[in-house]
Structures are given as C-alpha cells and as structure tokens.
Amino acid sequence: MDDRLRRRIYRLMKHNRRAQDGFVYTVPSPDLYPFQWLWDSCFHAVILAHFDEKAAYAELHSVLARPLQNHLLPHIIYWKKDYRITNWGREMRGDIISASWGIEGTSAITQPPLLASVLWDLHKRFKNTAFLKKHYETIRAYYLALLRERDPEARGLFGIINPDESGEDNSPRFDRAQGLSSHHLDRENLDKRIERIQQNRDCDFDARECMRKHFWVEDVSFNAIALRAFEALACIADELNEKTDARGFRNCAEHTKKSMRAEMRYRNDLYYSLECYAHTPIKLKTWNIFMPLYAGILEKEEAKKLIETHLVDPTTFWTPFAIPSVARDEKVYAKENFWRGPSWMAINWFIYKGLVGYGYHDLANALKERSIALVNHSGFREYYDPETGMGLGSKDFTWGGLIIDM
Ligand code: GLC
C-alpha cells in the first residue's frame, strides 16, 4: 500500500478519536455514529496497531470499561452524558441508536465477540502481558457470560436476541424471524427493530426469556467469531499460566466447531444461520457463507469448493467492487440498501483472513487490491455499491482503514 493511503488512514483515525473521563476511543463516523461500538472498536484496534501500539490498547481498554451487569459487553458505550439530545431523526436510525435501554451510558445488547481474537493478535506483536493481566478477569467473565447467557442449552452455538447483535442490523437473514416479508419497506424494518428492543427491555434483557418469547437466531458469523475468540482466549489463558481455563476454552472452541459443522452445514454444503425455535436453516446466500473459512472449520476440499463455486463467481459475490453482503442472484439483493447488498470493508477483511488461513494467497491479494481500489475510488464510506463502487452511508467511516491489515 502506498504511503499516501497510509497517511489518509492515519488522519481518519485521528480525526475520529475522542477522549472522555480518562478513556480514549474512536467513533466509527463523527456524524452518524458519534459513540463507541463494540465490534467497531475491535476493528479500530486492528487498524491502530499498524500506527500506534498505545492507541490500539487504549481502544480495547475503553471498550472493556462498561460491562453489563451480566458481564457481557454492550454494543454501544455513549460516553457523553448528553447523548439523548442528539437528534439524528428516525430515518437515520436515531430511535435505535439512542434507544432507552433502561440503564445509563450504554446499550443493553451486545455485538459479535471479536475482542479476544484482536487482543491476542496485538499480544503476539507487542507482548504487553501487563494489559492481559489487568483485563483478564473482565474478559474471562465476558466470555463465560456468553456461554451462560447465549448458549443456555449447551449446544455449542451462541444465540442472538436482536438482529443488531449480529452487526448486520437489517440483513435479510433476519426477515422471517422478524416477521417481515422479504420485500418490506425500510420503515417497516426499522419499526420491527424498535419493537424488538422494547420486547428485549420488557424481558429485562434476560436472554433466555428473550429467546423463548421473541427472537432467537444462531448466526453463522457470530458463531464463527466466537469460535476463533475462544481459541484466542485459550492462548491468552496459557500466556497467563491459567492452565485450567486454557483447557476449558479450547474445549468450548472445539464444541462450537463440532456443532457448527453438525447443525449449520446444510446438506453437506453451505453453512446457514438457524432460526432456533424449529432449528430451521435460513437458506439465503449472504457473505456469511464464507465465515466458515475465517473460523477454520472446513476441510481443504470443502474450502476449495466453496471458493471456486461461490466466491469467485461474478454473478454472485465476485462483483467489480466486492464483496457484496448478499449474493447478486438472490431475489432480495438490493445493491444500495445497507446490509441487503452493499459491500462493507469488514466483510472483505474477514474473508481475506479466511483465504490466507487456507493458503489462498493470490486470491487474498486480489481481494486486497479490490478493497484498496474501492477506497481510492470512493473514500472512507460506510458501505459501497458492489457494482459501481459508489460510496454510500455515512462519511469518514473507519472500517476502510482495515485495508492496512490485509
Ligand atoms: C451500523 C452497523 C453496525 C456498526 C454500527 C456502528 O449499525 O450495522 O455493524 O457496528 O453501525 O458503525
């Protein structure tokens, strides 16, 4: 990557840095997302590690600062006391972002549990054992809560209680579980998501009750990310000489691997998320079908088939400005609609890591070149039209910086 692009990423990260109450964090985008988000902060730590070790650790330090009562990490920390004054308007999802969660200062739902994986990657590079020691109990409690709260039947699979917990708020994967037709209006989607938060609140965010009564999906990407995180957590535990924990976390990763293979792999082929009441697979080709690569749970031949049949097919995912969140040949594909078609840089980053893991270096490089081209073409936007590369959504959005880690 050329120096000019590196400098642009660094400037963006600095521009979006904020300090409050002795904590430093990065906002995904100053206009639409002026708070701290959980998985975004993990991406930020990944990006910052290429510039500034201290800033990378500071980002994780702040995202660990406000665990929920049940020890899960909230998907948003507001930091500023006056956050409810901000008025984004309903059509900008203001009603969700500033929802009243029944607690002060944070949301009460969570997001994909990427943290331990990112922390372990930082550690391999910088060897900051003091940071591991300082935060081990919080992190340990967080992942134990994930097991307890989100896998109550010990199936080895973690459930989400709200589509926003997947990080892909309006993905068509959730249409049926949300009681929406596949061609609903944006307004209807928003209404359902607001209603869902209200239901979660009525259940006091008790996951079992929320799952039993309202919404329970076992999502491929959430589980792939959890699996890798438990592996990383085992390494962290080893590093701190917590041998029993390390063994336990490795078993969890193994359990999830087995369960994903047994339950999510549909007819020996693609992995689909599950609607849990009837354990129905959500048969829709979204970018999630590639997350088993990131999770490292495929046999070599399976990976080859997946890549050759689906990833490099221009009629589905290998679009000029890849990778679309939904396959181009799906009926619901809508190239400008948030998680219903557009390309997002985090998708490319996860798939890039998966390809490297399976030794597909040339293809990974091709994806990296496409990602760089996308940023050169349209700047740091929230998401992009996969066919024209047009930038969409909020501006000065940080995720484009992930190209530095490809
Ligand atoms: C949107 C995205 C979500 C992200 C948040 C902040 O809600 O869907 O993944 O965490 O914005 O960037």
mmCIF file of C-alpha atoms in Angstrom, residues 97-384:
data_model
loop_
_atom_site.group_PDB
_atom_site.id
_atom_site.type_symbol
_atom_site.label_atom_id
_atom_site.label_comp_id
_atom_site.label_asym_id
_atom_site.label_seq_id
_atom_site.Cartn_x
_atom_site.Cartn_y
_atom_site.Cartn_z
ATOM 1 C CA ILE A 97 -29.040 4.319 18.388
ATOM 2 C CA SER A 98 -30.281 6.447 21.247
ATOM 3 C CA ALA A 99 -32.854 3.920 22.467
ATOM 4 C CA SER A 100 -33.628 3.920 26.111
ATOM 5 C CA TRP A 101 -32.104 0.689 27.370
ATOM 6 C CA GLY A 102 -33.132 1.004 30.963
ATOM 7 C CA ILE A 103 -29.531 1.684 32.022
ATOM 8 C CA GLU A 104 -27.399 4.765 31.817
ATOM 9 C CA GLY A 105 -24.479 5.228 29.484
ATOM 10 C CA THR A 106 -24.559 2.028 27.445
ATOM 11 C CA SER A 107 -26.870 -0.116 25.377
ATOM 12 C CA ALA A 108 -28.024 -3.428 26.851
ATOM 13 C CA ILE A 109 -27.458 -5.755 23.909
ATOM 14 C CA THR A 110 -24.128 -6.988 22.578
ATOM 15 C CA GLN A 111 -22.303 -7.483 19.260
ATOM 16 C CA PRO A 112 -20.017 -10.145 17.705
ATOM 17 C CA PRO A 113 -17.395 -11.244 20.273
ATOM 18 C CA LEU A 114 -14.254 -10.443 18.293
ATOM 19 C CA LEU A 115 -12.369 -8.929 21.198
ATOM 20 C CA ALA A 116 -10.220 -11.841 22.396
ATOM 21 C CA SER A 117 -9.018 -12.569 18.859
ATOM 22 C CA VAL A 118 -7.915 -8.990 18.333
ATOM 23 C CA LEU A 119 -6.310 -8.816 21.752
ATOM 24 C CA TRP A 120 -4.341 -11.993 21.102
ATOM 25 C CA ASP A 121 -3.135 -10.620 17.749
ATOM 26 C CA LEU A 122 -1.974 -7.447 19.492
ATOM 27 C CA HIS A 123 -0.225 -9.546 22.078
ATOM 28 C CA LYS A 124 1.643 -11.620 19.522
ATOM 29 C CA ARG A 125 3.004 -8.370 18.155
ATOM 30 C CA PHE A 126 3.613 -6.227 21.217
ATOM 31 C CA LYS A 127 3.829 -8.653 24.132
ATOM 32 C CA ASN A 128 2.002 -6.412 26.542
ATOM 33 C CA THR A 129 1.461 -9.003 29.284
ATOM 34 C CA ALA A 130 0.555 -6.315 31.819
ATOM 35 C CA PHE A 131 -2.536 -5.472 29.721
ATOM 36 C CA LEU A 132 -3.585 -9.130 29.615
ATOM 37 C CA LYS A 133 -3.195 -9.446 33.366
ATOM 38 C CA LYS A 134 -5.048 -6.253 34.087
ATOM 39 C CA HIS A 135 -8.074 -7.179 31.994
ATOM 40 C CA TYR A 136 -8.102 -10.962 32.227
ATOM 41 C CA GLU A 137 -10.909 -11.207 34.789
ATOM 42 C CA THR A 138 -13.201 -8.874 32.819
ATOM 43 C CA ILE A 139 -12.539 -10.695 29.572
ATOM 44 C CA ARG A 140 -12.916 -14.102 31.162
ATOM 45 C CA ALA A 141 -16.214 -13.070 32.746
ATOM 46 C CA TYR A 142 -17.382 -11.689 29.398
ATOM 47 C CA TYR A 143 -16.829 -14.954 27.528
ATOM 48 C CA LEU A 144 -18.216 -17.052 30.373
ATOM 49 C CA ALA A 145 -21.330 -14.883 30.222
ATOM 50 C CA LEU A 146 -21.564 -15.585 26.520
ATOM 51 C CA LEU A 147 -21.593 -19.307 27.278
ATOM 52 C CA ARG A 148 -24.067 -19.000 30.103
ATOM 53 C CA GLU A 149 -26.444 -16.473 28.589
ATOM 54 C CA ARG A 150 -26.297 -17.242 24.921
ATOM 55 C CA ASP A 151 -25.907 -20.986 24.890
ATOM 56 C CA PRO A 152 -28.291 -21.972 27.677
ATOM 57 C CA GLU A 153 -28.784 -25.485 26.326
ATOM 58 C CA ALA A 154 -25.028 -26.048 25.905
ATOM 59 C CA ARG A 155 -25.461 -26.733 22.201
ATOM 60 C CA GLY A 156 -22.088 -25.215 21.398
ATOM 61 C CA LEU A 157 -23.903 -22.490 19.454
ATOM 62 C CA PHE A 158 -24.476 -18.909 20.579
ATOM 63 C CA GLY A 159 -27.776 -17.138 20.042
ATOM 64 C CA ILE A 160 -28.559 -13.506 19.400
ATOM 65 C CA ILE A 161 -31.680 -11.877 20.765
ATOM 66 C CA ASN A 162 -31.834 -8.946 18.395
ATOM 67 C CA PRO A 163 -30.714 -8.570 14.755
ATOM 68 C CA ASP A 164 -28.496 -5.613 15.700
ATOM 69 C CA GLU A 165 -26.384 -8.019 17.760
ATOM 70 C CA SER A 166 -25.135 -9.584 14.532
ATOM 71 C CA GLY A 167 -23.670 -6.257 13.441
ATOM 72 C CA GLU A 168 -25.834 -6.561 10.307
ATOM 73 C CA ASP A 169 -28.931 -4.799 11.503
ATOM 74 C CA ASN A 170 -31.271 -5.204 8.517
ATOM 75 C CA SER A 171 -29.750 -8.287 6.890
ATOM 76 C CA PRO A 172 -32.351 -10.333 5.023
ATOM 77 C CA ARG A 173 -31.173 -13.304 7.102
ATOM 78 C CA PHE A 174 -33.459 -11.981 9.815
ATOM 79 C CA ASP A 175 -36.536 -11.134 7.766
ATOM 80 C CA ARG A 176 -38.530 -14.223 8.628
ATOM 81 C CA ALA A 177 -37.530 -14.247 12.293
ATOM 82 C CA GLN A 178 -38.565 -10.590 12.388
ATOM 83 C CA GLY A 179 -41.939 -11.396 10.869
ATOM 84 C CA LEU A 180 -41.149 -9.366 7.758
ATOM 85 C CA SER A 181 -41.753 -10.294 4.135
ATOM 86 C CA SER A 182 -38.610 -10.316 2.012
ATOM 87 C CA HIS A 183 -39.685 -7.166 0.201
ATOM 88 C CA HIS A 184 -40.741 -4.916 3.035
ATOM 89 C CA LEU A 185 -40.206 -1.176 3.301
ATOM 90 C CA ASP A 186 -37.216 0.256 5.196
ATOM 91 C CA ARG A 187 -39.652 1.874 7.566
ATOM 92 C CA GLU A 188 -41.182 -1.485 8.449
ATOM 93 C CA ASN A 189 -37.747 -2.911 9.161
ATOM 94 C CA LEU A 190 -36.976 -0.040 11.474
ATOM 95 C CA ASP A 191 -40.316 -0.388 13.253
ATOM 96 C CA LYS A 192 -39.674 -4.074 13.874
ATOM 97 C CA ARG A 193 -36.216 -3.408 15.244
ATOM 98 C CA ILE A 194 -37.510 -0.759 17.607
ATOM 99 C CA GLU A 195 -40.286 -3.116 18.699
ATOM 100 C CA ARG A 196 -37.648 -5.808 19.279
ATOM 101 C CA ILE A 197 -35.696 -3.529 21.613
ATOM 102 C CA GLN A 198 -38.883 -2.861 23.537
ATOM 103 C CA GLN A 199 -39.506 -6.586 23.862
ATOM 104 C CA ASN A 200 -35.918 -7.165 24.968
ATOM 105 C CA ARG A 201 -36.433 -4.476 27.573
ATOM 106 C CA ASP A 202 -39.722 -5.978 28.736
ATOM 107 C CA CYS A 203 -37.765 -9.188 29.342
ATOM 108 C CA ASP A 204 -35.141 -7.220 31.234
ATOM 109 C CA PHE A 205 -32.659 -8.311 28.546
ATOM 110 C CA ASP A 206 -32.769 -11.775 30.052
ATOM 111 C CA ALA A 207 -31.508 -13.773 27.097
ATOM 112 C CA ARG A 208 -33.391 -16.986 27.860
ATOM 113 C CA GLU A 209 -36.656 -15.160 28.103
ATOM 114 C CA CYS A 210 -35.994 -13.031 25.024
ATOM 115 C CA MET A 211 -35.098 -16.140 23.061
ATOM 116 C CA ARG A 212 -38.045 -18.108 24.296
ATOM 117 C CA LYS A 213 -40.588 -15.381 23.714
ATOM 118 C CA HIS A 214 -39.374 -13.240 20.862
ATOM 119 C CA PHE A 215 -36.235 -13.658 18.785
ATOM 120 C CA TRP A 216 -33.564 -16.334 18.759
ATOM 121 C CA VAL A 217 -31.170 -16.816 15.888
ATOM 122 C CA GLU A 218 -27.879 -18.705 15.852
ATOM 123 C CA ASP A 219 -25.930 -16.733 13.325
ATOM 124 C CA VAL A 220 -23.026 -18.150 11.321
ATOM 125 C CA SER A 221 -20.776 -15.104 11.627
ATOM 126 C CA PHE A 222 -21.432 -14.546 15.340
ATOM 127 C CA ASN A 223 -20.548 -18.193 15.992
ATOM 128 C CA ALA A 224 -17.500 -18.211 13.703
ATOM 129 C CA ILE A 225 -16.220 -15.145 15.524
ATOM 130 C CA ALA A 226 -16.973 -16.698 18.927
ATOM 131 C CA LEU A 227 -15.142 -19.877 17.986
ATOM 132 C CA ARG A 228 -11.985 -18.003 16.992
ATOM 133 C CA ALA A 229 -12.289 -15.868 20.122
ATOM 134 C CA PHE A 230 -12.378 -18.949 22.383
ATOM 135 C CA GLU A 231 -9.243 -20.251 20.681
ATOM 136 C CA ALA A 232 -7.559 -16.894 21.250
ATOM 137 C CA LEU A 233 -8.778 -16.812 24.819
ATOM 138 C CA ALA A 234 -7.176 -20.198 25.421
ATOM 139 C CA CYS A 235 -3.862 -18.751 24.189
ATOM 140 C CA ILE A 236 -4.287 -15.742 26.467
ATOM 141 C CA ALA A 237 -5.003 -18.062 29.412
ATOM 142 C CA ASP A 238 -1.911 -20.116 28.582
ATOM 143 C CA GLU A 239 0.188 -16.987 28.475
ATOM 144 C CA LEU A 240 -1.032 -16.118 31.980
ATOM 145 C CA ASN A 241 -0.468 -19.662 33.174
ATOM 146 C CA GLU A 242 -4.175 -20.251 33.709
ATOM 147 C CA LYS A 243 -3.969 -23.834 32.505
ATOM 148 C CA THR A 244 -7.422 -24.971 33.586
ATOM 149 C CA ASP A 245 -9.052 -22.024 31.856
ATOM 150 C CA ALA A 246 -6.996 -22.632 28.747
ATOM 151 C CA ARG A 247 -8.186 -26.220 28.569
ATOM 152 C CA GLY A 248 -11.785 -25.168 29.158
ATOM 153 C CA PHE A 249 -11.722 -22.500 26.451
ATOM 154 C CA ARG A 250 -10.154 -24.880 23.931
ATOM 155 C CA ASN A 251 -12.960 -27.341 24.643
ATOM 156 C CA CYS A 252 -15.512 -24.595 24.028
ATOM 157 C CA ALA A 253 -13.960 -23.792 20.655
ATOM 158 C CA GLU A 254 -13.951 -27.469 19.755
ATOM 159 C CA HIS A 255 -17.583 -27.834 20.834
ATOM 160 C CA THR A 256 -18.622 -24.879 18.681
ATOM 161 C CA LYS A 257 -16.674 -26.246 15.740
ATOM 162 C CA LYS A 258 -18.456 -29.605 16.009
ATOM 163 C CA SER A 259 -21.847 -28.005 16.447
ATOM 164 C CA MET A 260 -21.409 -25.601 13.550
ATOM 165 C CA ARG A 261 -20.445 -28.497 11.323
ATOM 166 C CA ALA A 262 -23.286 -30.675 12.553
ATOM 167 C CA GLU A 263 -26.077 -28.128 12.693
ATOM 168 C CA MET A 264 -25.314 -25.269 10.329
ATOM 169 C CA ARG A 265 -23.959 -27.131 7.317
ATOM 170 C CA TYR A 266 -26.936 -27.627 5.084
ATOM 171 C CA ARG A 267 -26.895 -30.856 3.096
ATOM 172 C CA ASN A 268 -23.095 -31.060 3.242
ATOM 173 C CA ASP A 269 -22.731 -27.759 1.502
ATOM 174 C CA LEU A 270 -23.265 -24.140 2.595
ATOM 175 C CA TYR A 271 -23.447 -23.026 6.210
ATOM 176 C CA TYR A 272 -26.656 -21.257 7.120
ATOM 177 C CA SER A 273 -27.758 -19.430 10.246
ATOM 178 C CA LEU A 274 -30.546 -21.061 12.233
ATOM 179 C CA GLU A 275 -33.874 -19.816 13.412
ATOM 180 C CA CYS A 276 -33.885 -21.603 16.663
ATOM 181 C CA TYR A 277 -37.440 -22.437 17.578
ATOM 182 C CA ALA A 278 -37.648 -25.085 14.918
ATOM 183 C CA HIS A 279 -33.931 -25.110 14.153
ATOM 184 C CA THR A 280 -34.755 -24.043 10.619
ATOM 185 C CA PRO A 281 -31.852 -23.071 8.379
ATOM 186 C CA ILE A 282 -32.059 -19.611 6.829
ATOM 187 C CA LYS A 283 -31.366 -20.587 3.265
ATOM 188 C CA LEU A 284 -30.035 -17.388 1.813
ATOM 189 C CA LYS A 285 -26.659 -16.696 0.269
ATOM 190 C CA THR A 286 -25.213 -13.807 2.220
ATOM 191 C CA TRP A 287 -21.470 -13.212 2.748
ATOM 192 C CA ASN A 288 -21.887 -15.335 5.915
ATOM 193 C CA ILE A 289 -21.447 -18.481 3.832
ATOM 194 C CA PHE A 290 -17.711 -17.592 3.773
ATOM 195 C CA MET A 291 -17.322 -17.230 7.529
ATOM 196 C CA PRO A 292 -16.523 -20.943 7.995
ATOM 197 C CA LEU A 293 -13.255 -20.051 6.210
ATOM 198 C CA TYR A 294 -12.481 -17.466 8.883
ATOM 199 C CA ALA A 295 -13.487 -19.975 11.559
ATOM 200 C CA GLY A 296 -11.147 -22.559 10.007
ATOM 201 C CA ILE A 297 -13.714 -25.345 10.281
ATOM 202 C CA LEU A 298 -13.720 -26.573 6.676
ATOM 203 C CA GLU A 299 -11.761 -29.436 5.221
ATOM 204 C CA LYS A 300 -9.408 -28.345 2.413
ATOM 205 C CA GLU A 301 -11.694 -29.791 -0.255
ATOM 206 C CA GLU A 302 -14.736 -28.078 1.218
ATOM 207 C CA ALA A 303 -12.921 -24.737 1.243
ATOM 208 C CA LYS A 304 -11.865 -25.218 -2.366
ATOM 209 C CA LYS A 305 -15.398 -25.989 -3.461
ATOM 210 C CA LEU A 306 -16.823 -23.012 -1.576
ATOM 211 C CA ILE A 307 -14.276 -20.619 -3.031
ATOM 212 C CA GLU A 308 -14.455 -21.909 -6.572
ATOM 213 C CA THR A 309 -18.210 -22.277 -6.731
ATOM 214 C CA HIS A 310 -19.278 -19.181 -4.871
ATOM 215 C CA LEU A 311 -16.593 -16.654 -4.032
ATOM 216 C CA VAL A 312 -15.078 -16.091 -7.455
ATOM 217 C CA ASP A 313 -18.367 -16.163 -9.311
ATOM 218 C CA PRO A 314 -19.091 -12.670 -10.758
ATOM 219 C CA THR A 315 -22.817 -13.389 -10.874
ATOM 220 C CA THR A 316 -22.950 -13.834 -7.101
ATOM 221 C CA PHE A 317 -20.076 -12.468 -4.966
ATOM 222 C CA TRP A 318 -17.064 -11.577 -7.124
ATOM 223 C CA THR A 319 -18.526 -8.274 -8.287
ATOM 224 C CA PRO A 320 -16.353 -5.419 -9.616
ATOM 225 C CA PHE A 321 -16.415 -3.814 -6.158
ATOM 226 C CA ALA A 322 -16.579 -6.913 -3.992
ATOM 227 C CA ILE A 323 -17.729 -8.420 -1.653
ATOM 228 C CA PRO A 324 -21.480 -7.764 -1.549
ATOM 229 C CA SER A 325 -23.247 -8.579 1.691
ATOM 230 C CA VAL A 326 -25.885 -10.553 -0.231
ATOM 231 C CA ALA A 327 -25.310 -12.593 -3.394
ATOM 232 C CA ARG A 328 -26.231 -10.708 -6.513
ATOM 233 C CA ASP A 329 -28.511 -13.513 -7.707
ATOM 234 C CA GLU A 330 -30.657 -13.567 -4.565
ATOM 235 C CA LYS A 331 -34.126 -12.076 -5.076
ATOM 236 C CA VAL A 332 -33.700 -9.826 -2.046
ATOM 237 C CA TYR A 333 -30.380 -8.387 -3.258
ATOM 238 C CA ALA A 334 -30.589 -4.583 -3.158
ATOM 239 C CA LYS A 335 -27.256 -3.058 -4.026
ATOM 240 C CA GLU A 336 -27.715 0.223 -2.175
ATOM 241 C CA ASN A 337 -29.575 -0.963 0.891
ATOM 242 C CA PHE A 338 -27.287 -1.257 3.931
ATOM 243 C CA TRP A 339 -26.777 -4.986 4.748
ATOM 244 C CA ARG A 340 -29.043 -6.178 1.934
ATOM 245 C CA GLY A 341 -26.475 -5.970 -0.865
ATOM 246 C CA PRO A 342 -23.724 -3.346 -0.468
ATOM 247 C CA SER A 343 -20.072 -4.196 0.122
ATOM 248 C CA TRP A 344 -18.599 -3.448 3.537
ATOM 249 C CA MET A 345 -14.894 -3.432 4.307
ATOM 250 C CA ALA A 346 -15.221 -5.668 7.365
ATOM 251 C CA ILE A 347 -16.623 -8.388 5.093
ATOM 252 C CA ASN A 348 -13.534 -8.196 2.919
ATOM 253 C CA TRP A 349 -11.279 -8.279 5.951
ATOM 254 C CA PHE A 350 -12.886 -11.446 7.397
ATOM 255 C CA ILE A 351 -12.842 -13.197 4.032
ATOM 256 C CA TYR A 352 -9.252 -12.092 3.417
ATOM 257 C CA LYS A 353 -8.222 -13.667 6.740
ATOM 258 C CA GLY A 354 -10.097 -16.846 5.859
ATOM 259 C CA LEU A 355 -8.414 -17.096 2.452
ATOM 260 C CA VAL A 356 -4.966 -16.593 3.953
ATOM 261 C CA GLY A 357 -5.734 -19.250 6.571
ATOM 262 C CA TYR A 358 -6.450 -21.769 3.800
ATOM 263 C CA GLY A 359 -3.383 -20.789 1.770
ATOM 264 C CA TYR A 360 -5.222 -18.883 -0.991
ATOM 265 C CA HIS A 361 -2.687 -16.070 -1.018
ATOM 266 C CA ASP A 362 -3.206 -14.944 -4.613
ATOM 267 C CA LEU A 363 -6.928 -14.676 -4.206
ATOM 268 C CA ALA A 364 -6.500 -12.928 -0.854
ATOM 269 C CA ASN A 365 -4.226 -10.430 -2.586
ATOM 270 C CA ALA A 366 -6.730 -9.905 -5.350
ATOM 271 C CA LEU A 367 -9.342 -9.122 -2.715
ATOM 272 C CA LYS A 368 -6.968 -6.738 -1.001
ATOM 273 C CA GLU A 369 -6.326 -4.928 -4.321
ATOM 274 C CA ARG A 370 -10.059 -4.631 -4.876
ATOM 275 C CA SER A 371 -10.505 -3.264 -1.376
ATOM 276 C CA ILE A 372 -7.812 -0.653 -1.932
ATOM 277 C CA ALA A 373 -9.363 0.248 -5.264
ATOM 278 C CA LEU A 374 -12.693 0.736 -3.515
ATOM 279 C CA VAL A 375 -11.237 3.217 -1.032
ATOM 280 C CA ASN A 376 -9.301 5.014 -3.775
ATOM 281 C CA HIS A 377 -12.458 5.195 -5.826
ATOM 282 C CA SER A 378 -14.905 6.404 -3.191
ATOM 283 C CA GLY A 379 -13.058 7.223 0.009
ATOM 284 C CA PHE A 380 -13.889 6.071 3.526
ATOM 285 C CA ARG A 381 -17.578 5.429 3.298
ATOM 286 C CA GLU A 382 -19.734 3.179 5.428
ATOM 287 C CA TYR A 383 -20.587 0.819 2.553
ATOM 288 C CA TYR A 384 -20.406 0.715 -1.227
#
